[in-house]
XYZ file of C-alpha atoms in Angstrom:
396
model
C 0.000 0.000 0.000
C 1.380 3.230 -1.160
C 1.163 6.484 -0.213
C -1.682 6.152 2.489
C -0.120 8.707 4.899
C -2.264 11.304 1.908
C -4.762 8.987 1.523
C -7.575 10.539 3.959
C -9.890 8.499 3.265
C -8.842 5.227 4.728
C -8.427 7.207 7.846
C -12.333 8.691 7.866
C -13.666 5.307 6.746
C -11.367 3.879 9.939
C -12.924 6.616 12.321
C -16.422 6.249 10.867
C -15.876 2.230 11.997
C -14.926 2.706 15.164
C -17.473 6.056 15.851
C -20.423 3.662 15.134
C -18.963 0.461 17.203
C -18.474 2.977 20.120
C -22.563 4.532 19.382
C -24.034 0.867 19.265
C -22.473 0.272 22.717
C -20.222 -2.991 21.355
C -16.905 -0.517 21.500
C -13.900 -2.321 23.401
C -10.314 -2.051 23.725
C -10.047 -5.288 21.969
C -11.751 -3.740 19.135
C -9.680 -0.455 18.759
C -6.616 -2.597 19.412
C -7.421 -4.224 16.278
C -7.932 -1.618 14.070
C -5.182 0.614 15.702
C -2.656 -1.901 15.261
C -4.002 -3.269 11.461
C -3.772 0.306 9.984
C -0.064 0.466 12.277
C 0.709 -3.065 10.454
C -0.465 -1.694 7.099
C 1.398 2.089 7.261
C 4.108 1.524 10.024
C 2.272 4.669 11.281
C -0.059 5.582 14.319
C -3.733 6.431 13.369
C -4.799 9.859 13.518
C -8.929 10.660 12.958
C -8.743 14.216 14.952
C -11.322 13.182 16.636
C -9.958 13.826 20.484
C -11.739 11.079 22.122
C -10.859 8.219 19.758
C -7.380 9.183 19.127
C -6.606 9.777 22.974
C -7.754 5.707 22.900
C -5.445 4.487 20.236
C -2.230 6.451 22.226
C -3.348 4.292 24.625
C -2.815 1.451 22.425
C 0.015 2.004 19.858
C 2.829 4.201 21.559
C 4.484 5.969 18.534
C 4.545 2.889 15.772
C 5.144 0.084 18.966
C 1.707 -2.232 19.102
C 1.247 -2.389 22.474
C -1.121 -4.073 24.452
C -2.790 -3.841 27.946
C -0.184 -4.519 31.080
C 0.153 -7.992 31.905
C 2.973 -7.649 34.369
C 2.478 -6.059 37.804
C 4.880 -3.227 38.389
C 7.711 -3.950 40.888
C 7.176 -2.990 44.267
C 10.041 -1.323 46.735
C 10.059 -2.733 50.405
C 9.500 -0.086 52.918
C 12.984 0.288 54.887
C 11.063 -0.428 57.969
C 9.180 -2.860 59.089
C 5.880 -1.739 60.725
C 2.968 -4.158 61.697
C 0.269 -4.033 58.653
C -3.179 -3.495 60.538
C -5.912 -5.164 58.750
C -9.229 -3.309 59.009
C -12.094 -5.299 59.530
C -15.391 -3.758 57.766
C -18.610 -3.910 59.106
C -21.302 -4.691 56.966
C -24.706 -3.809 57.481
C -27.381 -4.720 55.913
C -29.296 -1.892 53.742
C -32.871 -0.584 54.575
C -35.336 -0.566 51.742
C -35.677 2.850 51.953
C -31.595 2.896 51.463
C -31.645 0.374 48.404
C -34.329 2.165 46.714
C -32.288 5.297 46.716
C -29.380 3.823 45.433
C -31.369 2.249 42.616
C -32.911 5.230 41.661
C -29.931 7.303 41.868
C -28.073 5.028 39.671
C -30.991 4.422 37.016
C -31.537 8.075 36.552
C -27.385 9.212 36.596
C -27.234 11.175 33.330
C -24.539 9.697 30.978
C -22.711 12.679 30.958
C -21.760 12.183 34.572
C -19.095 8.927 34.415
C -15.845 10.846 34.480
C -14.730 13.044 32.054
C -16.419 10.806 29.334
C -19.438 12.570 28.610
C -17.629 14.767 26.652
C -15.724 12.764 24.357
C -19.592 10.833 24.096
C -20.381 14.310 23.169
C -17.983 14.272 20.222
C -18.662 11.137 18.732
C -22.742 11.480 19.234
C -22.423 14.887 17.469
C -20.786 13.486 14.415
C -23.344 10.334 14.213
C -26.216 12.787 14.645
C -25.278 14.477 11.549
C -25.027 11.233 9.888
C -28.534 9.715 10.786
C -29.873 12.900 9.443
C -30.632 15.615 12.051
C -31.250 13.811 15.292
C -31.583 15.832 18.452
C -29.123 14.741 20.494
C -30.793 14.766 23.419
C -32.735 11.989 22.365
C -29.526 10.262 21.654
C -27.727 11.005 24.948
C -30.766 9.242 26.407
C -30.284 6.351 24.208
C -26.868 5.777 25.201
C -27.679 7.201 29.296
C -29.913 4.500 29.319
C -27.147 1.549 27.436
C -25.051 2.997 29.769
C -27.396 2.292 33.351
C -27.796 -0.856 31.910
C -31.303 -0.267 30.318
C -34.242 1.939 31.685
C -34.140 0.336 35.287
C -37.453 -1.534 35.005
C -37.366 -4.943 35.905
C -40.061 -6.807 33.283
C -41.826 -9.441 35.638
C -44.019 -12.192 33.613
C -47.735 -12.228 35.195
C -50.355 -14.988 34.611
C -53.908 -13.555 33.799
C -56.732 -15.411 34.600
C -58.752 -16.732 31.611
C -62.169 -17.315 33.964
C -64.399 -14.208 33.793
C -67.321 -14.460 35.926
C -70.531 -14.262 34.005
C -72.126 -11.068 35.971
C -68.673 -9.010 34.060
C -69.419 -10.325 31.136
C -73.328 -9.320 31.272
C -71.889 -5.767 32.502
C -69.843 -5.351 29.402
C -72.380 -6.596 27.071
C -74.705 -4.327 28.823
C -72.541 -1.020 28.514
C -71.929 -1.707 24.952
C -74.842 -2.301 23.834
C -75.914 1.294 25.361
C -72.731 2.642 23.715
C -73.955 1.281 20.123
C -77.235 2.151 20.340
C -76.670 6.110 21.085
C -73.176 6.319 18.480
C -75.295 4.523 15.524
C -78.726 6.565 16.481
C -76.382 9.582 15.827
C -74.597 8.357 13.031
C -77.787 6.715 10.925
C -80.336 8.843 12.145
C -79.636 11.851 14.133
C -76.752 13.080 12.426
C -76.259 15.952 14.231
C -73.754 18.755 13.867
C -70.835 18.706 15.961
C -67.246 19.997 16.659
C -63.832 17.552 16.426
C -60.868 18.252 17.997
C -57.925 16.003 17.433
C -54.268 16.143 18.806
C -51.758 13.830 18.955
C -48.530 13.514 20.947
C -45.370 11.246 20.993
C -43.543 9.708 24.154
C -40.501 8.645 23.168
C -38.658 5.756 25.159
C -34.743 5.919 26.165
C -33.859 4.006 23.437
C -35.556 5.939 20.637
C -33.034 7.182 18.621
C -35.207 6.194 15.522
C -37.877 7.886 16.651
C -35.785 11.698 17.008
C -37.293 12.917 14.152
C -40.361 11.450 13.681
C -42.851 14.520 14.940
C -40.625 16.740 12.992
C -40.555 14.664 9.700
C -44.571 14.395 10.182
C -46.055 17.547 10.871
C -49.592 17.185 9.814
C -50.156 13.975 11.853
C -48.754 15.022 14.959
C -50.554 18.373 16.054
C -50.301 20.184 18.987
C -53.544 20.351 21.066
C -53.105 24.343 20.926
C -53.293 24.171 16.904
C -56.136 21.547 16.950
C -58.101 23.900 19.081
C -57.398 26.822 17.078
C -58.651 24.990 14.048
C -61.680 23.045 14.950
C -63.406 20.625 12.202
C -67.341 21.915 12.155
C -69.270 19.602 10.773
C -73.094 20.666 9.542
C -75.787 18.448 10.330
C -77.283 15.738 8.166
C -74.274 15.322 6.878
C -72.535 11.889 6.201
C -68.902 12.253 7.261
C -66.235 9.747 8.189
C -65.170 12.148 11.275
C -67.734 10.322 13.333
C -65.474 8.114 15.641
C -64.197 5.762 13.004
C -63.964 6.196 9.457
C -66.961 3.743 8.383
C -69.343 4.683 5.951
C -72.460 2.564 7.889
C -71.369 2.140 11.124
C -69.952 4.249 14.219
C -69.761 1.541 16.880
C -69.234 -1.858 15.053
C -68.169 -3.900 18.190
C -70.692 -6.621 18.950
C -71.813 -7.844 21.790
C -70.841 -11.085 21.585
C -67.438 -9.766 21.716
C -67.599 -7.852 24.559
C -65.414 -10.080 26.896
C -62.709 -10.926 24.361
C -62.645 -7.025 23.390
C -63.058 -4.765 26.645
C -60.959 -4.277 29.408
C -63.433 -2.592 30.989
C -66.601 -0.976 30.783
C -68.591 1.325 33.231
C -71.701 3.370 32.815
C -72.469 6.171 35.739
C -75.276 8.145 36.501
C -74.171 12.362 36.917
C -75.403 15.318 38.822
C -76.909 17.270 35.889
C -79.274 13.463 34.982
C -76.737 12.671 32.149
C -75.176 9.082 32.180
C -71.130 8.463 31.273
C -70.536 5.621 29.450
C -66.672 4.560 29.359
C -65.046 1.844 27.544
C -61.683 0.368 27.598
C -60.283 -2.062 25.322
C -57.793 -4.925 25.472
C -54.311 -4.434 24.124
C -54.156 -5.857 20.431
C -51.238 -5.795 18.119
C -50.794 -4.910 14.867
C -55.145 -4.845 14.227
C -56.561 -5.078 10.552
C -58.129 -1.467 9.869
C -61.349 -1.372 8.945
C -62.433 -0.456 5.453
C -64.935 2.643 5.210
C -67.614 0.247 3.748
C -67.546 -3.184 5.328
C -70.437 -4.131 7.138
C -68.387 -6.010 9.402
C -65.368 -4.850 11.882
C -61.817 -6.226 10.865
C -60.572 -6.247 14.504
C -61.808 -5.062 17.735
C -59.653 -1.707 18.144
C -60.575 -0.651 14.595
C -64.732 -1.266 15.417
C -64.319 1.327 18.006
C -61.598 3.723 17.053
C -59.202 4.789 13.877
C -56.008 2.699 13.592
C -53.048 2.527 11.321
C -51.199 -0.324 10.336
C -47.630 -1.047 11.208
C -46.851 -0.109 7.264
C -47.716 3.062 7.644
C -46.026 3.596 11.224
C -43.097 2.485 9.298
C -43.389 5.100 6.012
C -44.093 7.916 9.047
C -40.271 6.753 10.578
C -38.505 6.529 7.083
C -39.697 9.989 6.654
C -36.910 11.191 9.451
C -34.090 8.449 8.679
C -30.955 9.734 6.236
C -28.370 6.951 5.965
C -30.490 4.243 8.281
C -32.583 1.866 5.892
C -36.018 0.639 7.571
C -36.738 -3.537 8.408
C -39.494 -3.312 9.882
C -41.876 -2.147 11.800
C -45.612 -2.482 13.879
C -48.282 -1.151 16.258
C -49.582 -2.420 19.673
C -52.136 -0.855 20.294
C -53.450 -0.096 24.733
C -55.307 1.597 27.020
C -57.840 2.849 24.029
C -60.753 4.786 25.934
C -63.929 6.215 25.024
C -65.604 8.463 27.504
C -69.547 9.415 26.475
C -71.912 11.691 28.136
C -75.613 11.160 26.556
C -79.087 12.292 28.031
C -80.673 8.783 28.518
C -84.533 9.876 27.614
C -83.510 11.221 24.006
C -80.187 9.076 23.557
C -78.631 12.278 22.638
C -74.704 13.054 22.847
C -73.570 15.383 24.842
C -69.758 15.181 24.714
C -67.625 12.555 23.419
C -63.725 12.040 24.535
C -61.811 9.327 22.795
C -58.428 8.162 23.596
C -56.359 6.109 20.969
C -52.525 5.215 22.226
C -50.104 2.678 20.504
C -46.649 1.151 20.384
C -44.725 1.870 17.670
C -41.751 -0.202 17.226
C -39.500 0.051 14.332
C -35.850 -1.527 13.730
C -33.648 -0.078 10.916
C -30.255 -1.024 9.610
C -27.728 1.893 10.786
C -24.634 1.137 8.523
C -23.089 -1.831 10.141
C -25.390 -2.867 12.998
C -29.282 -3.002 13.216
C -31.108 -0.355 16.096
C -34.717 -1.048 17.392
C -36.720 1.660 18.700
C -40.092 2.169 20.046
C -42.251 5.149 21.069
C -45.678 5.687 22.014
C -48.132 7.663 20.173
C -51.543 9.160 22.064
C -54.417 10.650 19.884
C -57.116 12.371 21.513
C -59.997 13.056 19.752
C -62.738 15.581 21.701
C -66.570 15.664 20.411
C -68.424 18.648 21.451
C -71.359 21.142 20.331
C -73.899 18.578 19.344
C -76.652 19.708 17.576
C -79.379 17.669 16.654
C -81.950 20.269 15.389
C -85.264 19.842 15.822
C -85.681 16.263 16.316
């Protein structure tokens, strides 16, 4: 090999290796060892990258053109010219309170990364320089990644529970009960109230410690993710009489598709509850259900039981939302989980009219993409509120 003391770019395709081994958290002195002393064995010359962090690393490794490894032999050890006794002290060990454990735990689970010596800075550094490469990713969502690889994970312990499959039948009535109220004031609405109404919807996105793919995602997708504050300042008024697929879910013959014979498999839970003013609350939760079919506008059945009640997406289009943000990182795969959906209503029981609707749609997204050499799985959680309010129903 000639002339590679010019030849930059072996030396930025060298740094780029070992500034992604170091981001993916699988960096080791074994590793820069290797490529420190190949490009040594290669150009009889030490590696430079000007990057401070990794090249203070490879001085620790190849000592002006001599491969060195890490000490093997103990350094030798002068005798004291006197001899004095050697006390041994004896520690007592106590053991911790709970109240004493759990601070330690959460001290060290919530440490930021920038904390553990004077690393954080040279993390700095080399996060910096992969940020520009992914394309634009805050790096504050990045130093969480890597605070959290660093604390060894978010700190929750994931403990495996056993559900029981026995549901007494009195539940079961009570769910069939509540949603069969539910349908019957949605669909007298939908098919033959049709009222007008006002929609407000707003979504937000929680993104986990390990998100990195999910950095840019609001940003990259500005018209789905909307601020509560713009939603409000831009209502959707729909007139009466009108048929409109902004009615709960977008179904051309149906508002609340869920039937009652799946009201056990479907609902978490379901209450109904009388208020002050004589109005009843009806509220609904749903199981968790991953990835659900969606619901075309005009079947006249329900392709899952999230998508009877509320508007889903599929993991597909989860997926096209996070390749909207990623540069150099090439999508696998991705999908939804969808939890916790919620619909609070408020309708006068003698006319079955609405009053106020609240629904509550939150999923899981989890996508993994292939970031140059190694692949990086990230999830986030997406909440869409949807508010119902100013029901009109004329004259009827």
């Amino acid at each position: 090999m000639k002339n590679l003391e010019n030849n930059g770019r072996l030396k930025k395709v060298i740094a780029l290796l070992l500034v992604t081994t170091m981001t993916v958290g699988i960096l080791s002195s074994a590793a820069v060892k290797l490529v420190a002393s190949t490009y040594y064995m290669q150009t009889k010359r030490k590696l430079k990258t000007n990057i401070p962090v990794v090249d203070q690393i490879i001085d620790n490794v190849v000592d002006d053109g001599n491969i060195a490894g890490p000490q093997t032999t103990a350094p030798a050890v002068t005798a004291p010219a006197t001899t004095q006794e050697i006390t041994t002290a004896v520690s007592t060990t106590e053991a911790p309170t709970e109240a004493t454990s759990s601070e330690q735990t959460t001290a060290a689970t919530t440490a930021p990364a920038g904390d553990s010596g004077s690393s954080g800075g040279g993390l700095g550094d080399i996060l910096g320089l992969v940020t520009g490469l992914i394309g634009g990713i805050d790096l504050d969502g990045v130093m969480d990644m890597v605070g959290g690889l660093l604390g060894g994970g978010s700190g929750e312990e994931t403990t495996e529970t056993t559900e029981s499959t026995t549901e007494s039948k009195e539940s079961i009535a009570n769910k069939k009960d509540v949603l069969g109220k539910y349908n019957a004031v949605v669909n007298y609405a939908k098919k033959i109230g049709k009222p007008a109404f006002t929609k407000v919807t707003y979504r937000t996105l929680d993104k986990n410690f390990d998100a990195i793919l999910m950095c840019n995602l609001a940003a990259s997708n500005p018209e789905y993710f909307i601020s509560k504050e713009n939603a409000e300042a831009s209502p959707i008024v729909v007139p009466a009489n009108t048929d409109t697929s902004e009615f709960l879910i977008n179904n051309e013959s149906y508002a609340g598709m869920l039937a009652n014979a799946d009201a056990a498999d479907a609902i978490e839970s379901a209450t109904i509850v009388k208020l002050e003013d004589g109005t009843q609350k009806i509220t609904i939760t749903l199981r968790e259900e991953a990835d659900p079919a969606v619901t075309a506008p005009d079947a006249k059945d329900a392709a899952s039981f999230t998508s009877a009640m509320f508007p889903v997406i599929t993991g597909e289009e989860f997926g096209n939302m996070v390749s909207a943000g990623l540069s150099i990182a090439s999508l696998n795969s991705a999908n939804v989980t969808y939890k916790d959906c919620t619909v609070e209503l408020i309708f006068n029981p003698i006319t079955s009219r609405i009053v106020s609707i609240k629904q509550t749609t939150s999923y899981v997204g989890s996508a993994e993409a292939q970031l140059l050499i190694a692949p990086i799985t990230s999830k986030g959680t997406v909440t869409e509120v949807s508010e119902y309010k100013d029901f009109d129903y004329g004259l009827l």
